[in-house]
Coordinates of N, CA and C in Angstrom, one line a residue:
L27 N -172.2 11.6 -83.8 CA -171.2 11.1 -82.9 C -171.0 9.6 -83.3
F28 N -169.7 9.2 -83.5 CA -169.4 7.9 -83.9 C -168.3 7.4 -83.0
R29 N -168.6 6.2 -82.4 CA -167.6 5.5 -81.6 C -167.4 4.1 -82.1
S30 N -166.1 3.7 -82.2 CA -165.8 2.3 -82.5 C -164.6 1.9 -81.7
L31 N -164.7 0.7 -81.2 CA -163.6 0.2 -80.4 C -163.3 -1.2 -80.8
P32 N -162.5 -1.4 -81.9 CA -162.0 -2.7 -82.2 C -160.8 -3.0 -81.4
V33 N -160.7 -4.2 -80.8 CA -159.5 -4.6 -80.1 C -158.9 -5.7 -80.8
V34 N -157.6 -5.6 -81.2 CA -156.9 -6.6 -82.0 C -155.8 -7.2 -81.1
G35 N -155.9 -8.5 -80.9 CA -154.9 -9.2 -80.2 C -153.7 -9.5 -81.2
V36 N -152.5 -9.4 -80.7 CA -151.3 -9.6 -81.5 C -150.4 -10.6 -80.8
T37 N -149.9 -11.6 -81.4 CA -149.0 -12.6 -80.8 C -148.2 -13.3 -81.9
R38 N -147.8 -14.5 -81.7 CA -147.1 -15.3 -82.7 C -147.8 -16.7 -82.6
D39 N -147.7 -17.4 -83.7 CA -148.2 -18.8 -83.7 C -147.1 -19.8 -83.4
D40 N -147.4 -21.1 -83.4 CA -146.4 -22.1 -83.1 C -145.3 -22.2 -84.1
T41 N -145.4 -21.6 -85.3 CA -144.4 -21.7 -86.3 C -143.6 -20.4 -86.4
G42 N -143.9 -19.4 -85.5 CA -143.1 -18.2 -85.5 C -143.7 -17.1 -86.4
H43 N -144.8 -17.3 -87.0 CA -145.5 -16.3 -87.8 C -146.2 -15.3 -86.9
P44 N -146.2 -14.1 -87.2 CA -147.1 -13.1 -86.5 C -148.5 -13.6 -86.6
A45 N -149.3 -13.4 -85.5 CA -150.7 -13.8 -85.5 C -151.6 -12.7 -84.9
V46 N -152.8 -12.5 -85.4 CA -153.7 -11.5 -84.9 C -155.1 -12.2 -84.7
W47 N -155.9 -11.7 -83.8 CA -157.2 -12.1 -83.6 C -158.1 -11.0 -83.1
N48 N -159.4 -11.2 -83.3 CA -160.3 -10.2 -82.9 C -160.6 -10.4 -81.4
A49 N -160.1 -9.5 -80.6 CA -160.3 -9.6 -79.2 C -161.5 -8.8 -78.7
G50 N -162.3 -8.3 -79.6 CA -163.5 -7.6 -79.2 C -163.8 -6.4 -80.1
C51 N -165.0 -6.0 -80.2 CA -165.4 -4.9 -81.0 C -166.7 -4.3 -80.5
G52 N -166.7 -3.0 -80.4 CA -167.9 -2.3 -80.1 C -168.0 -1.1 -80.9
S53 N -169.2 -0.8 -81.4 CA -169.4 0.4 -82.2 C -170.7 1.0 -81.9
N54 N -170.8 2.3 -82.1 CA -172.1 3.0 -81.9 C -172.1 4.3 -82.7
V55 N -173.0 4.4 -83.7 CA -173.2 5.6 -84.4 C -174.3 6.3 -83.7
G56 N -174.0 7.3 -82.9 CA -175.0 8.0 -82.1 C -175.8 9.0 -82.9
D57 N -175.2 9.6 -83.9 CA -175.9 10.7 -84.6 C -175.4 10.6 -86.1
L58 N -176.3 10.7 -87.0 CA -175.9 10.6 -88.4 C -176.6 11.7 -89.1
D59 N -175.9 12.5 -89.9 CA -176.5 13.6 -90.7 C -176.2 13.3 -92.1
V60 N -177.3 13.1 -92.9 CA -177.1 12.9 -94.3 C -177.6 14.1 -95.1
T61 N -176.7 14.6 -96.0 CA -177.0 15.7 -96.8 C -176.5 15.5 -98.2
F62 N -177.4 15.7 -99.2 CA -177.1 15.5 -100.6 C -176.7 16.8 -101.2
H63 N -175.8 16.8 -102.2 CA -175.4 18.0 -102.9 C -175.5 17.9 -104.4
G64 N -175.8 19.0 -105.0 CA -175.8 19.1 -106.5 C -177.1 18.5 -107.1
G65 N -177.4 18.9 -108.3 CA -178.5 18.4 -109.0 C -179.8 18.6 -108.3
A66 N -180.6 17.6 -108.1 CA -181.9 17.6 -107.4 C -181.7 17.4 -105.9
S67 N -180.6 17.8 -105.3 CA -180.4 17.5 -103.9 C -181.4 18.1 -103.0
W68 N -182.0 19.3 -103.4 CA -183.0 19.9 -102.6 C -184.2 19.0 -102.4
L69 N -184.5 18.2 -103.4 CA -185.6 17.2 -103.3 C -185.2 16.0 -102.4
Y70 N -184.0 15.5 -102.7 CA -183.5 14.3 -101.9 C -183.4 14.7 -100.4
N71 N -182.9 15.9 -100.1 CA -182.7 16.3 -98.7 C -184.0 16.4 -97.9
L72 N -185.2 16.5 -98.6 CA -186.5 16.4 -97.9 C -186.7 15.1 -97.2
F73 N -186.0 14.0 -97.7 CA -186.2 12.7 -97.2 C -185.1 12.2 -96.3
T74 N -184.1 13.0 -96.1 CA -182.9 12.5 -95.3 C -183.2 12.1 -93.9
G75 N -184.2 12.7 -93.3 CA -184.6 12.3 -91.9 C -185.1 10.9 -91.9
A76 N -185.8 10.5 -92.9 CA -186.3 9.1 -93.0 C -185.1 8.1 -93.3
L77 N -184.0 8.6 -93.9 CA -182.9 7.7 -94.2 C -181.9 7.5 -93.1
E78 N -181.8 8.5 -92.2 CA -180.8 8.5 -91.2 C -180.9 7.4 -90.2
G79 N -182.1 7.1 -89.8 CA -182.3 6.0 -88.8 C -181.9 4.6 -89.4
P80 N -182.5 4.3 -90.5 CA -182.1 3.0 -91.1 C -180.6 2.9 -91.5
L81 N -180.0 4.0 -92.0 CA -178.6 3.9 -92.3 C -177.7 3.7 -91.0
K82 N -178.1 4.4 -90.0 CA -177.4 4.3 -88.7 C -177.5 2.8 -88.2
D83 N -178.7 2.2 -88.3 CA -178.9 0.8 -87.9 C -178.0 -0.1 -88.7
I84 N -177.9 0.1 -90.0 CA -177.1 -0.7 -90.9 C -175.7 -0.6 -90.6
I85 N -175.2 0.6 -90.3 CA -173.8 0.8 -90.0 C -173.5 0.1 -88.6
N86 N -174.3 0.3 -87.6 CA -174.1 -0.3 -86.3 C -174.1 -1.8 -86.4
K87 N -175.0 -2.3 -87.2 CA -175.1 -3.8 -87.4 C -173.9 -4.4 -88.1
N88 N -173.3 -3.7 -89.1 CA -172.3 -4.3 -90.0 C -170.9 -3.9 -89.7
L89 N -170.7 -2.9 -88.9 CA -169.3 -2.4 -88.7 C -168.4 -3.4 -88.0
C90 N -168.8 -4.0 -86.9 CA -168.0 -5.0 -86.2 C -167.8 -6.3 -87.0
P91 N -168.8 -6.8 -87.7 CA -168.5 -8.0 -88.5 C -167.5 -7.7 -89.6
Q92 N -167.5 -6.5 -90.2 CA -166.6 -6.1 -91.2 C -165.2 -6.0 -90.7
V93 N -165.1 -5.4 -89.4 CA -163.8 -5.3 -88.8 C -163.2 -6.7 -88.5
S94 N -164.1 -7.6 -88.0 CA -163.7 -9.0 -87.7 C -163.2 -9.7 -89.0
K95 N -163.9 -9.5 -90.1 CA -163.5 -10.1 -91.4 C -162.2 -9.5 -91.8
A96 N -161.9 -8.2 -91.6 CA -160.6 -7.7 -92.0 C -159.5 -8.2 -91.1
I97 N -159.8 -8.5 -89.9 CA -158.8 -9.1 -89.0 C -158.5 -10.5 -89.4
D98 N -159.6 -11.2 -89.7 CA -159.4 -12.6 -90.2 C -158.6 -12.6 -91.5
D99 N -158.9 -11.7 -92.4 CA -158.1 -11.6 -93.7 C -156.6 -11.3 -93.4
L100 N -156.4 -10.4 -92.4 CA -155.0 -10.1 -92.1 C -154.3 -11.4 -91.5
E101 N -155.0 -12.1 -90.6 CA -154.4 -13.3 -90.0 C -154.1 -14.3 -91.1
N102 N -154.9 -14.5 -92.1 CA -154.6 -15.4 -93.2 C -153.4 -14.9 -94.0
L103 N -153.3 -13.6 -94.2 CA -152.1 -13.1 -94.9 C -150.8 -13.3 -94.1
L104 N -150.9 -13.1 -92.8 CA -149.7 -13.3 -91.9 C -149.2 -14.7 -91.9
K105 N -150.1 -15.7 -92.1 CA -149.7 -17.1 -92.1 C -148.9 -17.4 -93.3
T106 N -149.0 -16.6 -94.4 CA -148.2 -16.8 -95.6 C -146.9 -16.1 -95.6
L107 N -146.6 -15.3 -94.6 CA -145.3 -14.6 -94.6 C -144.2 -15.6 -94.5
Q108 N -143.1 -15.4 -95.2 CA -141.9 -16.2 -95.0 C -141.3 -15.9 -93.7
V109 N -140.8 -16.9 -93.0 CA -140.1 -16.6 -91.7 C -138.7 -17.2 -91.8
S110 N -138.3 -17.5 -93.1 CA -136.9 -17.9 -93.3 C -136.6 -17.6 -94.8
A111 N -135.3 -17.5 -95.0 CA -134.8 -17.2 -96.4 C -133.5 -17.9 -96.7
Q112 N -133.4 -18.4 -97.9 CA -132.2 -19.1 -98.3 C -131.2 -18.0 -98.7
I113 N -130.0 -18.0 -98.1 CA -129.0 -17.0 -98.3 C -128.2 -17.4 -99.6
D114 N -127.8 -18.6 -99.6 CA -127.0 -19.2 -100.7 C -127.2 -20.7 -100.8
P115 N -126.5 -21.4 -101.6 CA -126.7 -22.9 -101.7 C -126.5 -23.6 -100.4
D116 N -125.8 -23.1 -99.5 CA -125.5 -23.8 -98.2 C -126.3 -23.3 -97.0
A117 N -126.7 -22.1 -97.0 CA -127.3 -21.5 -95.7 C -128.7 -20.9 -95.9
E118 N -129.5 -21.0 -94.9 CA -130.7 -20.2 -94.8 C -130.8 -19.6 -93.4
I119 N -131.5 -18.5 -93.3 CA -131.6 -17.8 -92.0 C -133.1 -17.9 -91.6
D120 N -133.3 -18.2 -90.3 CA -134.6 -18.3 -89.8 C -134.8 -17.0 -89.0
Y121 N -135.8 -16.2 -89.3 CA -136.1 -15.0 -88.6 C -137.6 -15.0 -88.1
S122 N -138.0 -16.2 -87.7 CA -139.3 -16.3 -87.1 C -139.4 -15.6 -85.7
L123 N -140.5 -15.3 -85.3 CA -140.7 -14.7 -83.9 C -140.5 -15.8 -82.9
V124 N -139.7 -15.5 -81.8 CA -139.5 -16.5 -80.8 C -140.3 -16.3 -79.5
E125 N -141.0 -15.1 -79.4 CA -141.8 -14.8 -78.3 C -142.9 -13.9 -78.7
P126 N -143.9 -13.8 -77.9 CA -145.0 -12.9 -78.2 C -144.4 -11.4 -78.2
R127 N -145.0 -10.6 -78.9 CA -144.5 -9.2 -79.0 C -144.8 -8.5 -77.6
S128 N -144.1 -7.4 -77.4 CA -144.3 -6.6 -76.2 C -144.6 -5.2 -76.7
I129 N -145.7 -4.7 -76.3 CA -146.1 -3.3 -76.7 C -146.2 -2.4 -75.5
A130 N -145.5 -1.3 -75.5 CA -145.6 -0.3 -74.4 C -145.9 1.0 -75.1
N131 N -146.0 2.1 -74.3 CA -146.2 3.4 -74.8 C -145.0 3.9 -75.7
Q132 N -143.8 3.5 -75.3 CA -142.6 4.0 -76.0 C -142.1 3.1 -77.1
Y133 N -142.5 1.8 -77.1 CA -141.9 0.9 -78.0 C -142.7 -0.4 -78.3
I134 N -142.3 -1.1 -79.4 CA -142.8 -2.4 -79.7 C -141.6 -3.3 -79.7
D135 N -141.6 -4.3 -79.0 CA -140.4 -5.2 -78.9 C -140.8 -6.5 -79.6
L136 N -140.0 -6.8 -80.7 CA -140.2 -8.1 -81.4 C -138.9 -8.9 -81.3
G137 N -139.1 -10.1 -80.9 CA -137.9 -11.0 -80.7 C -137.9 -12.0 -81.9
F138 N -136.9 -11.8 -82.8 CA -136.7 -12.7 -83.9 C -135.6 -13.7 -83.6
K139 N -135.7 -14.9 -84.2 CA -134.8 -15.9 -84.0 C -133.4 -15.6 -84.5
G140 N -133.2 -15.3 -85.7 CA -131.9 -14.9 -86.2 C -130.9 -16.0 -86.2
E141 N -131.3 -17.2 -86.7 CA -130.4 -18.4 -86.6 C -130.2 -18.9 -88.0
F142 N -128.9 -19.3 -88.3 CA -128.6 -19.9 -89.6 C -128.7 -21.4 -89.5
Y143 N -129.2 -22.0 -90.6 CA -129.3 -23.4 -90.8 C -128.7 -23.9 -92.1
N144 N -128.2 -25.1 -92.1 CA -127.8 -25.7 -93.4 C -129.0 -26.0 -94.2
V145 N -129.0 -25.7 -95.5 CA -130.2 -25.9 -96.3 C -130.5 -27.4 -96.4
R146 N -129.5 -28.2 -96.5 CA -129.7 -29.7 -96.7 C -130.0 -30.4 -95.4
N147 N -129.5 -29.9 -94.3 CA -129.7 -30.6 -93.0 C -130.1 -29.5 -91.9
H148 N -131.3 -29.4 -91.7 CA -131.9 -28.3 -90.8 C -131.8 -28.9 -89.4
S149 N -130.7 -28.6 -88.7 CA -130.5 -29.1 -87.3 C -129.9 -28.0 -86.5
E150 N -130.1 -28.1 -85.2 CA -129.6 -27.1 -84.3 C -128.1 -27.2 -84.1
P151 N -127.4 -26.1 -83.9 CA -126.0 -26.2 -83.6 C -125.7 -26.7 -82.2
P152 N -124.5 -27.1 -81.9 CA -124.2 -27.8 -80.6 C -124.0 -26.7 -79.5
F153 N -124.5 -25.5 -79.7 CA -124.5 -24.5 -78.6 C -125.8 -23.8 -78.6
S154 N -126.0 -23.1 -77.5 CA -127.3 -22.4 -77.3 C -127.1 -20.9 -77.2
P155 N -128.1 -20.1 -77.6 CA -128.0 -18.6 -77.5 C -128.1 -18.2 -76.0
A156 N -127.3 -17.2 -75.7 CA -127.3 -16.6 -74.3 C -128.5 -15.6 -74.3
P157 N -129.1 -15.3 -73.2 CA -130.1 -14.3 -73.2 C -129.6 -13.0 -73.5
L158 N -130.4 -12.2 -74.2 CA -130.0 -10.8 -74.6 C -130.5 -9.9 -73.5
S159 N -129.7 -8.9 -73.1 CA -130.2 -7.9 -72.2 C -129.9 -6.5 -72.8
F160 N -130.8 -5.6 -72.6 CA -130.6 -4.2 -73.2 C -130.7 -3.2 -72.1
T161 N -130.0 -2.1 -72.3 CA -130.2 -1.0 -71.4 C -131.4 -0.2 -71.8
D162 N -132.0 0.5 -70.9 CA -133.2 1.3 -71.3 C -132.8 2.4 -72.3
Q163 N -133.3 2.2 -73.5 CA -133.0 3.2 -74.6 C -134.3 3.6 -75.2
N164 N -134.6 4.9 -75.4 CA -135.8 5.3 -76.1 C -135.6 6.6 -76.8
T165 N -134.4 6.9 -77.2 CA -134.2 8.1 -77.9 C -134.2 8.0 -79.5
Q166 N -134.0 6.7 -79.9 CA -134.0 6.5 -81.4 C -135.3 5.8 -81.8
M167 N -135.5 5.8 -83.1 CA -136.7 5.2 -83.7 C -136.6 3.7 -83.6
M168 N -135.4 3.2 -83.9 CA -135.3 1.7 -83.9 C -134.0 1.3 -83.4
Y169 N -134.0 0.2 -82.7 CA -132.8 -0.5 -82.2 C -132.7 -1.9 -82.7
V170 N -131.6 -2.3 -83.1 CA -131.4 -3.7 -83.6 C -130.3 -4.3 -82.8
A171 N -130.6 -5.5 -82.2 CA -129.6 -6.2 -81.4 C -129.2 -7.5 -82.2
I172 N -128.0 -7.8 -82.3 CA -127.5 -9.0 -82.9 C -126.5 -9.7 -82.0
S173 N -126.8 -10.9 -81.6 CA -126.0 -11.6 -80.6 C -124.9 -12.3 -81.3
D174 N -123.9 -12.8 -80.5 CA -122.9 -13.6 -81.1 C -123.4 -15.0 -81.6
F175 N -124.6 -15.4 -81.1 CA -125.2 -16.6 -81.5 C -125.5 -16.5 -83.0
F176 N -125.9 -15.4 -83.5 CA -126.2 -15.2 -84.9 C -125.0 -15.5 -85.7
A177 N -123.8 -14.9 -85.4 CA -122.6 -15.1 -86.1 C -122.1 -16.5 -86.0
N178 N -122.2 -17.0 -84.7 CA -121.7 -18.4 -84.5 C -122.5 -19.4 -85.2
S179 N -123.8 -19.2 -85.3 CA -124.6 -20.2 -86.1 C -124.3 -20.2 -87.6
A180 N -124.0 -19.0 -88.1 CA -123.6 -18.8 -89.5 C -122.2 -19.5 -89.7
G181 N -121.3 -19.3 -88.8 CA -120.0 -19.9 -88.9 C -120.1 -21.4 -88.8
F182 N -120.9 -21.9 -88.0 CA -121.1 -23.4 -87.8 C -121.7 -24.0 -89.1
V183 N -122.7 -23.3 -89.7 CA -123.3 -23.8 -90.9 C -122.3 -23.9 -92.0
Y184 N -121.5 -22.8 -92.2 CA -120.5 -22.8 -93.3 C -119.4 -23.8 -93.0
F185 N -119.0 -23.9 -91.8 CA -117.9 -24.9 -91.4 C -118.4 -26.3 -91.8
M186 N -119.6 -26.7 -91.4 CA -120.1 -28.0 -91.6 C -120.4 -28.3 -93.1
A187 N -120.6 -27.2 -93.9 CA -120.8 -27.3 -95.3 C -119.4 -27.4 -96.0
G188 N -118.3 -27.2 -95.3 CA -117.0 -27.2 -95.9 C -116.6 -25.9 -96.6
A189 N -117.3 -24.9 -96.3 CA -117.1 -23.6 -97.0 C -115.8 -22.9 -96.6
P190 N -115.3 -22.9 -95.3 CA -114.1 -22.2 -95.0 C -112.9 -23.0 -95.6
K191 N -112.4 -22.4 -96.7 CA -111.2 -23.1 -97.4 C -110.1 -22.1 -97.3
I192 N -109.7 -21.6 -96.2 CA -108.6 -20.6 -96.1 C -107.3 -21.3 -96.3
G193 N -106.5 -20.7 -97.2 CA -105.1 -21.3 -97.4 C -105.1 -22.4 -98.4
R194 N -106.2 -22.8 -99.0 CA -106.2 -23.9 -100.0 C -106.2 -23.3 -101.4
A195 N -105.6 -24.0 -102.3 CA -105.6 -23.5 -103.7 C -106.6 -24.2 -104.5

């Protein structure tokens, strides 16, 4: 009987990167059965009773520290994820997380920024995003919501960069 209960905390850091931490770990190998196969296994199996106790202790002692190390490694990897991308010479899009994630039985809700910025002058537009609201939907695997702020921030960046040249030769 083997029981392990690693608890992983999930949120975002101050820069909008996803972040994880070890929120706790408990493990217990209650019963271990060691059996060798092939070759001289009949001889090795005579000593499995003496091996099971020490192996169980080693597993119980090392499992949670290894889980913790894996979570730390994941956290270090998440810090390196890009949270923005340059679209063209004028614009980049910021898709960092703007709020901690929300996890329920039916869904995981991730709030991404989705704002365009000028590559040379990273400043906020003169307008703010309106709050998004959703109806209760749970019949599809994924829902994507894009607000008018997304399009307006793109329009503002390109306008300020002089990109809209409609009617000019």
